[in-house]
């Protein structure tokens, strides 16, 4: 295999040979071969020293445009410059990655803090200021437990057992609930990484869910206790025959209450599970309201409420007929339940440029202003005992609200104690359809 000599080495050898030849020729002609050869080599060495002295200038920023020496130095300079370029590119890449990392950490909504081995702040991102009261760089070197003086956090830090994340109130804002997750860094195990997240919404949702389950259990337990008490009385060898009809009636009534509650719960959970908007059925609202009012008349029975149906438009709605029927009948039946015998209940259907409106107005007991914003909460009742008497589950208006949300509609409640109430469903124009 032939050895291919790099071109700069070839040039260098030519240069050396040239110097030796010229010196040798001059030495031969003058009869002073050795001194001339020595002189030639000295000039060659001097030239190299000169190039060595020029090297930093040639490699510097303004050395780029200068003519490069030929021979070995050309190769060396090219090699070093290639190294410099590749280093510059690597530094650029690294600084881009660092910028991206810094940007990501700074944009994170979660607080990220690094603690040194004694629990003092080494570094933190901007979110740590809002959540943990840790402001970078002012808080550097300060103890985490001094900046967030929560005894629970103090105990947690002291225990050194970070297997389960901690839940605390934010030291920067008492209204916020935080989860705190601590772990040693992978490469520097004596430093700790603290990540804290705002879980306020989740926390209150969980609490509401827990309360709801407790309330539902309570609601079911009450009729169940009545039923089992009465059943025990009937189960004796000699039951008091005079009370049997009343007892069985009460058992039936309580069983009906339980079944209504379970059925409303199922409706509500079905509605909650369907996140999307209601499907596009053609719902003939005037027809639907006529049926509901007839049913309400039957429900009123001997109470003989005066039911007025005021249909001012033949238009209908795009939506789910079954859901709308549930919502509208809840409003009409509520009006009957909370209005004295023989009083008036008016159901009105109107459509104009702003959309469609279904309103149910009664002349009943009315509702105090402080209760109105809470009426659509699950199991909320103004007067629980009265509501139970009238067969209410406290879920009716929660169901109405859900159905309306799925139809992009809103519920408006106007009421005055002793002055009756008006419940209005506002539907947007896009939901209105002509039935002709
Ligand atoms: P309930 O099944 O108990 O009727 P709802 O969710 O339908 O539950 O209603 C919640 C509460 O709102 C009721 O307990 C009642 O106090 C009040 N309410 C609802 N409709 C009316 C109305 N038309 N007039 C007066 N109070 C009403």
Tab-separated table of C-alpha atoms and ligand atoms in Angstrom:
chain	number	residue	atom	x	y	z
A	1	UNK	CA	0.000	0.000	0.000
A	2	UNK	CA	1.379	3.407	-0.993
A	3	UNK	CA	1.696	6.054	1.734
A	4	UNK	CA	-0.058	9.228	0.544
A	5	UNK	CA	1.836	12.156	2.028
A	6	UNK	CA	-0.359	15.135	2.989
A	7	UNK	CA	0.228	18.128	0.666
A	8	UNK	CA	1.425	20.458	3.485
A	9	UNK	CA	4.132	17.925	4.436
A	10	UNK	CA	5.187	17.697	0.777
A	11	UNK	CA	5.467	21.516	0.608
A	12	UNK	CA	7.437	21.549	3.869
A	13	UNK	CA	9.954	19.019	2.527
A	14	UNK	CA	10.293	21.025	-0.695
A	15	UNK	CA	10.984	24.122	1.398
A	16	UNK	CA	13.651	22.328	3.454
A	17	UNK	CA	15.236	20.788	0.369
A	18	UNK	CA	15.185	24.219	-1.364
A	19	UNK	CA	16.952	25.824	1.609
A	20	UNK	CA	19.566	23.026	1.764
A	21	UNK	CA	20.143	23.147	-2.029
A	22	UNK	CA	20.570	26.943	-2.160
A	23	UNK	CA	22.890	26.882	0.890
A	24	UNK	CA	24.816	23.901	-0.579
A	25	UNK	CA	25.210	25.622	-3.968
A	26	UNK	CA	26.355	28.885	-2.378
A	27	UNK	CA	28.732	26.887	-0.101
A	28	UNK	CA	30.199	24.946	-3.042
A	29	UNK	CA	30.735	28.107	-5.098
A	30	UNK	CA	32.434	29.914	-2.223
A	31	UNK	CA	34.211	26.803	-0.858
A	32	UNK	CA	32.415	27.354	2.507
A	33	UNK	CA	29.959	24.485	2.375
A	34	UNK	CA	29.444	23.916	6.134
A	35	UNK	CA	28.926	27.560	7.214
A	36	UNK	CA	26.495	28.082	4.322
A	37	UNK	CA	24.583	24.900	5.183
A	38	UNK	CA	24.421	26.089	8.805
A	39	UNK	CA	23.238	29.505	7.674
A	40	UNK	CA	20.571	27.897	5.474
A	41	UNK	CA	19.290	25.817	8.399
A	42	UNK	CA	19.329	28.871	10.682
A	43	UNK	CA	17.205	30.828	8.183
A	44	UNK	CA	14.812	27.831	7.977
A	45	UNK	CA	14.596	27.637	11.788
A	46	UNK	CA	14.158	31.411	12.076
A	47	UNK	CA	11.271	31.296	9.599
A	48	UNK	CA	9.571	28.621	11.728
A	49	UNK	CA	10.077	30.642	14.900
A	50	UNK	CA	8.547	33.643	13.166
A	51	UNK	CA	5.473	31.560	12.141
A	52	UNK	CA	5.186	30.233	15.709
A	53	UNK	CA	5.188	33.803	17.036
A	54	UNK	CA	2.474	34.734	14.474
A	55	UNK	CA	0.304	31.743	15.382
A	56	UNK	CA	-1.913	33.375	18.079
A	57	UNK	CA	-2.598	36.334	15.748
A	58	UNK	CA	-3.439	34.042	12.832
A	59	UNK	CA	-5.830	31.992	14.995
A	60	UNK	CA	-7.526	35.050	16.545
A	61	UNK	CA	-10.726	36.733	15.328
A	62	UNK	CA	-8.997	39.126	12.848
A	63	UNK	CA	-6.528	36.472	11.667
A	64	UNK	CA	-9.199	34.939	9.398
A	65	UNK	CA	-8.477	37.171	6.356
A	66	UNK	CA	-4.629	37.166	6.615
A	67	UNK	CA	-2.565	35.095	4.140
A	68	UNK	CA	-1.528	31.816	5.696
A	69	UNK	CA	2.051	30.535	5.579
A	70	UNK	CA	2.507	27.520	3.309
A	71	UNK	CA	3.898	24.150	4.353
A	72	UNK	CA	3.507	22.549	7.753
A	73	UNK	CA	2.051	25.686	9.386
A	74	UNK	CA	-0.802	25.752	6.917
A	75	UNK	CA	-1.804	22.225	7.994
A	76	UNK	CA	-1.468	23.053	11.695
A	77	UNK	CA	-3.522	26.254	11.404
A	78	UNK	CA	-6.245	24.489	9.378
A	79	UNK	CA	-6.454	21.692	11.940
A	80	UNK	CA	-6.691	24.111	14.897
A	81	UNK	CA	-9.303	26.235	13.108
A	82	UNK	CA	-11.430	23.166	12.379
A	83	UNK	CA	-11.240	22.257	16.079
A	84	UNK	CA	-12.166	25.823	17.018
A	85	UNK	CA	-15.187	25.763	14.646
A	86	UNK	CA	-16.422	22.453	15.986
A	87	UNK	CA	-16.012	23.704	19.585
A	88	UNK	CA	-17.897	26.879	18.728
A	89	UNK	CA	-20.736	24.820	17.221
A	90	UNK	CA	-20.854	22.589	20.330
A	91	UNK	CA	-20.954	25.611	22.650
A	92	UNK	CA	-23.733	27.104	20.511
A	93	UNK	CA	-25.739	23.875	20.674
A	94	UNK	CA	-25.226	23.625	24.405
A	95	UNK	CA	-26.237	27.214	25.011
A	96	UNK	CA	-29.384	26.699	22.843
A	97	UNK	CA	-30.264	23.632	24.907
A	98	UNK	CA	-29.601	25.532	28.126
A	99	UNK	CA	-31.814	28.423	26.944
A	100	UNK	CA	-34.605	25.989	26.070
A	101	UNK	CA	-34.279	24.248	29.455
A	102	UNK	CA	-34.290	27.588	31.290
A	103	UNK	CA	-37.313	28.744	29.292
A	104	UNK	CA	-39.181	25.498	30.072
A	105	UNK	CA	-38.456	25.689	33.816
A	106	UNK	CA	-39.392	29.376	33.881
A	107	UNK	CA	-42.674	28.706	32.069
A	108	UNK	CA	-43.663	25.755	34.296
A	109	UNK	CA	-46.721	26.531	36.436
A	110	UNK	CA	-45.232	24.249	39.126
A	111	UNK	CA	-42.637	25.539	41.602
A	112	UNK	CA	-39.210	23.914	41.187
A	113	UNK	CA	-36.612	24.460	43.943
A	114	UNK	CA	-33.187	22.928	44.532
A	115	UNK	CA	-32.024	22.699	48.149
A	116	UNK	CA	-28.465	22.125	49.343
A	117	UNK	CA	-27.536	19.480	51.924
A	118	UNK	CA	-28.691	21.715	54.824
A	119	UNK	CA	-32.110	22.469	53.301
A	120	UNK	CA	-31.153	25.944	52.047
A	121	UNK	CA	-32.366	27.276	48.715
A	122	UNK	CA	-29.809	26.895	45.952
A	123	UNK	CA	-32.005	27.751	42.987
A	124	UNK	CA	-35.699	28.221	42.186
A	125	UNK	CA	-37.929	29.041	39.210
A	126	UNK	CA	-40.345	32.036	39.027
A	127	UNK	CA	-43.424	29.930	39.969
A	128	UNK	CA	-41.802	29.255	43.367
A	129	UNK	CA	-42.432	32.918	44.269
A	130	UNK	CA	-46.238	32.636	43.906
A	131	UNK	CA	-46.545	29.210	45.451
A	132	UNK	CA	-43.792	28.867	48.061
A	133	UNK	CA	-42.720	32.450	48.763
A	134	UNK	CA	-39.247	31.699	47.348
A	135	UNK	CA	-37.897	34.527	45.230
A	136	UNK	CA	-34.806	33.903	43.128
A	137	UNK	CA	-32.067	35.119	43.741
A	138	UNK	CA	-33.110	36.972	46.956
A	139	UNK	CA	-33.969	33.742	48.781
A	140	UNK	CA	-30.713	31.982	47.885
A	141	UNK	CA	-29.074	30.482	50.973
A	142	UNK	CA	-32.222	30.751	53.117
A	143	UNK	CA	-33.834	27.721	54.738
A	144	UNK	CA	-36.936	26.382	52.965
A	145	UNK	CA	-38.600	25.890	56.347
A	146	UNK	CA	-38.014	29.587	57.175
A	147	UNK	CA	-39.484	30.804	53.882
A	148	UNK	CA	-42.445	28.406	54.136
A	149	UNK	CA	-42.891	28.142	57.931
A	150	UNK	CA	-45.490	25.387	57.928
A	151	UNK	CA	-45.037	22.955	60.877
A	152	UNK	CA	-46.253	20.064	58.723
A	153	UNK	CA	-43.595	20.877	56.099
A	154	UNK	CA	-40.986	21.207	58.876
A	155	UNK	CA	-41.813	17.733	60.213
A	156	UNK	CA	-41.844	16.290	56.723
A	157	UNK	CA	-38.399	17.738	55.952
A	158	UNK	CA	-37.025	16.510	59.284
A	159	UNK	CA	-38.380	12.977	58.769
A	160	UNK	CA	-36.403	12.550	55.531
A	161	UNK	CA	-39.119	10.167	54.339
A	162	UNK	CA	-40.441	11.668	51.108
A	163	UNK	CA	-42.187	8.580	49.768
A	164	UNK	CA	-45.661	10.185	49.881
A	165	UNK	CA	-46.152	13.753	48.584
A	166	UNK	CA	-47.269	16.308	51.174
A	167	UNK	CA	-50.367	18.543	51.024
A	168	UNK	CA	-50.022	22.011	52.618
A	169	UNK	CA	-51.594	25.462	52.321
A	170	UNK	CA	-49.449	27.852	50.315
A	171	UNK	CA	-47.282	30.159	52.497
A	172	UNK	CA	-47.666	32.826	49.775
A	173	UNK	CA	-51.465	32.612	49.522
A	174	UNK	CA	-53.535	30.898	52.229
A	175	UNK	CA	-56.356	30.246	49.731
A	176	UNK	CA	-54.168	27.887	47.706
A	177	UNK	CA	-53.589	24.205	48.458
A	178	UNK	CA	-50.266	22.737	47.321
A	179	UNK	CA	-48.877	19.274	46.857
A	180	UNK	CA	-45.148	19.086	47.644
A	181	UNK	CA	-42.979	16.379	46.149
A	182	UNK	CA	-39.348	16.020	47.325
A	183	UNK	CA	-36.645	13.753	45.924
A	184	UNK	CA	-32.806	13.682	46.039
A	185	UNK	CA	-31.103	14.679	42.787
A	186	UNK	CA	-29.844	11.702	40.764
A	187	UNK	CA	-26.201	12.772	40.464
A	188	UNK	CA	-25.882	14.839	43.651
A	189	UNK	CA	-27.876	12.835	46.171
A	190	UNK	CA	-27.179	15.285	49.020
A	191	UNK	CA	-29.178	17.973	47.193
A	192	UNK	CA	-32.980	17.867	47.084
A	193	UNK	CA	-35.350	18.679	44.268
A	194	UNK	CA	-38.652	20.168	45.496
A	195	UNK	CA	-41.589	20.301	43.081
A	196	UNK	CA	-44.785	21.931	44.250
A	197	UNK	CA	-48.106	22.107	42.404
A	198	UNK	CA	-51.296	24.116	42.943
A	199	UNK	CA	-54.008	21.469	43.566
A	200	UNK	CA	-56.656	23.822	44.980
A	201	UNK	CA	-59.313	22.928	42.369
A	202	UNK	CA	-58.678	19.203	42.626
A	203	UNK	CA	-58.655	19.382	46.429
A	204	UNK	CA	-62.032	21.121	46.635
A	205	UNK	CA	-63.512	18.845	43.974
A	206	UNK	CA	-62.411	15.826	46.016
A	207	UNK	CA	-63.848	17.379	49.181
A	208	UNK	CA	-67.137	18.165	47.390
A	209	UNK	CA	-67.265	14.593	46.060
A	210	UNK	CA	-66.618	13.173	49.534
A	211	UNK	CA	-69.291	15.434	51.045
A	212	UNK	CA	-71.695	14.437	48.286
A	213	UNK	CA	-71.216	10.732	48.942
A	214	UNK	CA	-71.709	11.351	52.676
A	215	UNK	CA	-74.879	13.389	52.004
A	216	UNK	CA	-76.316	10.811	49.628
A	217	UNK	CA	-75.649	8.055	52.158
A	218	UNK	CA	-77.408	10.152	54.798
A	219	UNK	CA	-80.352	10.808	52.435
A	220	UNK	CA	-80.702	7.078	51.792
A	221	UNK	CA	-80.202	6.058	55.392
A	222	UNK	CA	-83.106	8.195	56.702
A	223	UNK	CA	-85.884	6.446	54.725
A	224	UNK	CA	-84.136	3.112	55.230
A	225	UNK	CA	-84.248	3.598	59.030
A	226	UNK	CA	-87.972	4.453	58.857
A	227	UNK	CA	-88.672	1.397	56.679
A	228	UNK	CA	-86.756	-1.037	58.894
A	229	UNK	CA	-88.343	0.419	62.090
A	230	UNK	CA	-91.842	0.006	60.667
A	231	UNK	CA	-91.036	-3.444	59.256
A	232	UNK	CA	-89.834	-4.547	62.710
A	233	UNK	CA	-93.141	-3.398	64.258
A	234	UNK	CA	-95.067	-5.375	61.626
A	235	UNK	CA	-92.835	-8.386	62.079
A	236	UNK	CA	-93.963	-9.123	65.653
A	237	UNK	CA	-96.194	-12.146	66.338
A	238	UNK	CA	-99.111	-9.873	67.208
A	239	UNK	CA	-98.887	-6.638	65.226
A	240	UNK	CA	-101.205	-3.794	66.144
A	241	UNK	CA	-103.712	-4.246	63.335
A	242	UNK	CA	-104.972	-0.677	63.649
A	243	UNK	CA	-101.588	0.744	62.656
A	244	UNK	CA	-100.893	-1.698	59.778
A	245	UNK	CA	-102.461	0.407	56.977
A	246	UNK	CA	-100.633	3.555	58.113
A	247	UNK	CA	-97.333	1.670	58.508
A	248	UNK	CA	-97.523	0.090	55.044
A	249	UNK	CA	-98.416	3.470	53.565
A	250	UNK	CA	-95.355	5.024	55.241
A	251	UNK	CA	-93.121	2.162	54.041
A	252	UNK	CA	-94.334	2.670	50.473
A	253	UNK	CA	-93.810	6.427	50.726
A	254	UNK	CA	-90.228	6.023	51.992
A	255	UNK	CA	-89.440	3.366	49.375
A	256	UNK	CA	-90.745	5.733	46.683
A	257	UNK	CA	-88.490	8.477	48.054
A	258	UNK	CA	-85.465	6.212	47.886
A	259	UNK	CA	-86.290	5.120	44.374
A	260	UNK	CA	-86.736	8.768	43.264
A	261	UNK	CA	-83.390	9.672	44.790
A	262	UNK	CA	-81.608	6.781	43.086
A	263	UNK	CA	-83.285	7.574	39.773
A	264	UNK	CA	-82.269	11.287	40.020
A	265	UNK	CA	-78.728	10.277	40.951
A	266	UNK	CA	-78.520	8.038	37.907
A	267	UNK	CA	-79.832	10.808	35.638
A	268	UNK	CA	-77.300	13.236	37.073
A	269	UNK	CA	-74.339	10.900	36.771
A	270	UNK	CA	-75.371	10.008	33.195
A	271	UNK	CA	-75.444	13.736	32.350
A	272	UNK	CA	-72.091	14.337	34.046
A	273	UNK	CA	-70.450	11.512	32.166
A	274	UNK	CA	-71.481	12.933	28.782
A	275	UNK	CA	-69.010	15.790	28.395
A	276	UNK	CA	-69.966	16.817	24.845
A	277	UNK	CA	-72.979	18.910	23.865
A	278	UNK	CA	-76.405	17.346	23.363
A	279	UNK	CA	-77.111	15.605	20.031
A	280	UNK	CA	-79.153	17.269	17.307
A	281	UNK	CA	-82.673	15.902	17.515
A	282	UNK	CA	-85.594	18.051	16.375
A	283	UNK	CA	-87.479	18.734	19.585
A	284	UNK	CA	-91.061	20.044	19.139
A	285	UNK	CA	-91.084	22.211	22.261
A	286	UNK	CA	-94.749	23.423	22.033
A	287	UNK	CA	-95.936	19.792	21.869
A	288	UNK	CA	-93.591	18.778	24.687
A	289	UNK	CA	-94.838	21.591	26.931
A	290	UNK	CA	-98.485	20.675	26.279
A	291	UNK	CA	-97.777	17.127	27.538
A	292	UNK	CA	-95.831	18.362	30.565
A	293	UNK	CA	-98.625	20.764	31.557
A	294	UNK	CA	-101.160	17.932	31.310
A	295	UNK	CA	-99.006	15.797	33.564
A	296	UNK	CA	-98.633	18.727	35.982
A	297	UNK	CA	-102.420	19.049	36.103
A	298	UNK	CA	-102.626	15.379	37.070
A	299	UNK	CA	-99.894	15.905	39.699
A	300	UNK	CA	-101.744	18.893	41.132
A	301	UNK	CA	-104.940	16.753	41.416
A	302	UNK	CA	-107.120	17.913	44.248
A	303	UNK	CA	-104.876	20.968	44.806
A	304	UNK	CA	-106.366	22.340	41.564
A	305	UNK	CA	-103.573	24.672	40.521
A	306	UNK	CA	-104.461	26.991	37.672
A	307	UNK	CA	-102.020	26.052	34.928
A	308	UNK	CA	-101.623	28.479	32.029
A	309	UNK	CA	-99.725	27.480	28.896
A	310	UNK	CA	-98.676	30.464	26.813
A	311	UNK	CA	-97.083	29.289	23.544
A	312	UNK	CA	-95.969	32.301	21.488
A	313	UNK	CA	-93.905	30.504	18.875
A	314	UNK	CA	-94.224	27.336	16.829
A	315	UNK	CA	-90.447	26.910	16.725
A	316	UNK	CA	-88.651	24.077	18.455
A	317	UNK	CA	-85.109	23.309	19.574
A	318	UNK	CA	-82.149	21.294	18.349
A	319	UNK	CA	-81.170	18.986	21.189
A	320	UNK	CA	-82.024	15.895	23.183
A	321	UNK	CA	-85.796	15.470	23.607
A	322	UNK	CA	-85.521	13.207	26.671
A	323	UNK	CA	-83.145	15.539	28.518
A	324	UNK	CA	-85.194	18.654	27.697
A	325	UNK	CA	-88.349	16.907	28.843
A	326	UNK	CA	-86.658	16.055	32.180
A	327	UNK	CA	-85.453	19.637	32.664
A	328	UNK	CA	-88.730	21.359	31.730
A	329	UNK	CA	-90.880	18.980	33.793
A	330	UNK	CA	-88.619	19.493	36.810
A	331	UNK	CA	-89.266	23.246	36.614
A	332	UNK	CA	-93.035	22.880	36.140
A	333	UNK	CA	-93.408	20.230	38.888
A	334	UNK	CA	-91.304	22.377	41.273
A	335	UNK	CA	-93.689	25.282	40.638
A	336	UNK	CA	-96.649	23.048	41.551
A	337	UNK	CA	-94.884	21.726	44.671
A	338	UNK	CA	-94.026	25.184	45.990
A	339	UNK	CA	-97.296	26.978	45.171
A	340	UNK	CA	-100.405	26.902	47.384
A	341	UNK	CA	-103.533	25.068	46.214
A	342	UNK	CA	-105.531	26.705	43.448
A	343	UNK	CA	-102.788	29.291	42.788
A	344	UNK	CA	-101.561	30.091	39.291
A	345	UNK	CA	-98.560	28.606	37.451
A	346	UNK	CA	-97.714	29.992	33.989
A	347	UNK	CA	-95.536	28.218	31.412
A	348	UNK	CA	-94.414	30.475	28.559
A	349	UNK	CA	-92.490	29.700	25.323
A	350	UNK	CA	-91.104	32.610	23.289
A	351	UNK	CA	-88.617	32.984	20.406
A	352	UNK	CA	-87.044	36.215	19.157
A	353	UNK	CA	-83.737	37.413	17.642
A	354	UNK	CA	-81.933	36.795	20.985
A	355	UNK	CA	-82.962	33.112	21.034
A	356	UNK	CA	-85.649	31.049	22.718
A	357	UNK	CA	-86.939	31.328	26.265
A	358	UNK	CA	-88.944	28.925	28.341
A	359	UNK	CA	-90.171	30.442	31.576
A	360	UNK	CA	-92.127	28.939	34.436
A	361	UNK	CA	-93.699	31.512	36.749
A	362	UNK	CA	-95.474	30.608	39.951
A	363	UNK	CA	-97.246	32.576	42.640
A	364	UNK	CA	-95.840	30.508	45.451
A	365	UNK	CA	-93.683	30.965	48.537
A	366	UNK	CA	-90.661	32.446	46.675
A	367	UNK	CA	-86.999	32.041	47.593
A	368	UNK	CA	-84.748	34.340	49.669
A	369	UNK	CA	-81.953	35.967	47.611
A	370	UNK	CA	-79.160	34.279	49.582
A	371	UNK	CA	-80.346	30.818	48.505
A	372	UNK	CA	-80.698	31.573	44.791
A	373	UNK	CA	-77.019	31.157	43.742
A	374	UNK	CA	-76.890	27.765	45.513
A	375	UNK	CA	-80.145	26.243	44.240
A	376	UNK	CA	-78.470	24.300	41.418
A	377	UNK	CA	-75.974	22.631	43.797
A	378	UNK	CA	-76.551	18.943	44.245
A	379	UNK	CA	-78.760	18.132	47.259
A	380	UNK	CA	-79.221	21.816	48.138
A	381	UNK	CA	-82.633	22.527	49.590
A	382	UNK	CA	-83.963	25.749	51.066
A	383	UNK	CA	-86.023	23.904	53.653
A	384	UNK	CA	-85.047	20.250	53.803
A	385	UNK	CA	-88.011	19.065	55.877
A	386	UNK	CA	-90.567	20.846	53.677
A	387	UNK	CA	-88.779	19.569	50.581
A	388	UNK	CA	-88.958	15.986	51.867
A	389	UNK	CA	-92.682	16.420	52.517
A	390	UNK	CA	-93.157	17.496	48.925
A	391	UNK	CA	-91.111	14.551	47.706
A	392	UNK	CA	-88.050	16.615	46.704
A	393	UNK	CA	-84.626	15.044	46.333
A	394	UNK	CA	-82.634	18.286	46.064
A	395	UNK	CA	-81.251	17.108	42.741
A	396	UNK	CA	-83.904	18.514	40.386
A	397	UNK	CA	-82.299	21.901	39.669
A	398	UNK	CA	-78.814	20.340	39.441
A	399	UNK	CA	-80.217	18.132	36.656
A	400	UNK	CA	-81.832	21.186	34.982
A	401	UNK	CA	-78.510	23.049	35.075
A	402	UNK	CA	-76.633	20.125	33.503
A	403	UNK	CA	-79.189	19.644	30.736
A	404	UNK	CA	-79.090	23.361	29.925
A	405	UNK	CA	-75.273	23.399	29.855
A	406	UNK	CA	-75.343	20.558	27.332
A	407	UNK	CA	-77.678	22.716	25.183
A	408	UNK	CA	-75.519	25.876	25.536
A	409	UNK	CA	-78.407	27.397	27.496
A	410	UNK	CA	-78.572	29.228	30.816
A	411	UNK	CA	-80.940	29.189	33.763
A	412	UNK	CA	-82.115	32.480	35.222
A	413	UNK	CA	-83.929	32.530	38.572
A	414	UNK	CA	-85.906	35.559	39.728
A	415	UNK	CA	-87.730	35.205	43.020
A	416	UNK	CA	-89.012	37.101	46.028
A	417	UNK	CA	-90.069	35.650	49.336
A	418	UNK	CA	-93.874	35.568	49.277
A	419	UNK	CA	-93.907	36.973	45.737
A	420	UNK	CA	-93.483	33.826	43.628
A	421	UNK	CA	-90.647	32.745	41.369
A	422	UNK	CA	-89.767	32.716	37.682
A	423	UNK	CA	-87.330	30.142	36.326
A	424	UNK	CA	-86.243	30.972	32.749
A	425	UNK	CA	-84.171	28.826	30.361
A	426	UNK	CA	-82.370	30.960	27.750
A	427	UNK	CA	-81.404	29.100	24.557
A	428	UNK	CA	-79.069	30.684	21.965
A	429	UNK	CA	-80.509	31.432	18.443
A	430	UNK	CA	-78.352	28.634	16.929
A	431	UNK	CA	-80.391	26.073	18.891
A	432	UNK	CA	-83.777	27.299	17.560
A	433	UNK	CA	-85.349	25.416	14.609
A	434	UNK	CA	-88.470	25.984	12.600
A	435	UNK	CA	-90.849	23.030	12.788
A	436	UNK	CA	-92.922	24.025	9.737
B	1	LIG	P1	-86.157	19.420	45.176
B	1	LIG	O1	-86.155	18.062	44.583
B	1	LIG	O2	-85.956	19.446	46.637
B	1	LIG	O3	-87.286	20.251	44.683
B	1	LIG	P2	-84.568	21.049	43.454
B	1	LIG	O4	-83.144	20.968	43.104
B	1	LIG	O5	-85.555	20.897	42.354
B	1	LIG	O6	-84.809	20.038	44.615
B	1	LIG	O7	-84.810	22.435	44.147
B	1	LIG	C1	-83.935	22.847	45.155
B	1	LIG	C2	-84.662	23.741	46.151
B	1	LIG	O8	-85.053	24.933	45.484
B	1	LIG	C3	-85.941	23.150	46.657
B	1	LIG	O9	-85.701	22.363	47.805
B	1	LIG	C4	-86.767	24.360	46.988
B	1	LIG	O10	-86.430	24.799	48.298
B	1	LIG	C5	-86.279	25.416	46.017
B	1	LIG	N1	-87.226	25.618	44.890
B	1	LIG	C6	-87.166	25.036	43.683
B	1	LIG	N2	-88.178	25.489	42.895
B	1	LIG	C7	-88.868	26.343	43.629
B	1	LIG	C8	-90.048	27.142	43.387
B	1	LIG	N3	-90.698	27.140	42.223
B	1	LIG	N4	-90.499	27.938	44.393
B	1	LIG	C9	-89.854	27.964	45.586
B	1	LIG	N5	-88.752	27.232	45.892
B	1	LIG	C10	-88.267	26.442	44.921
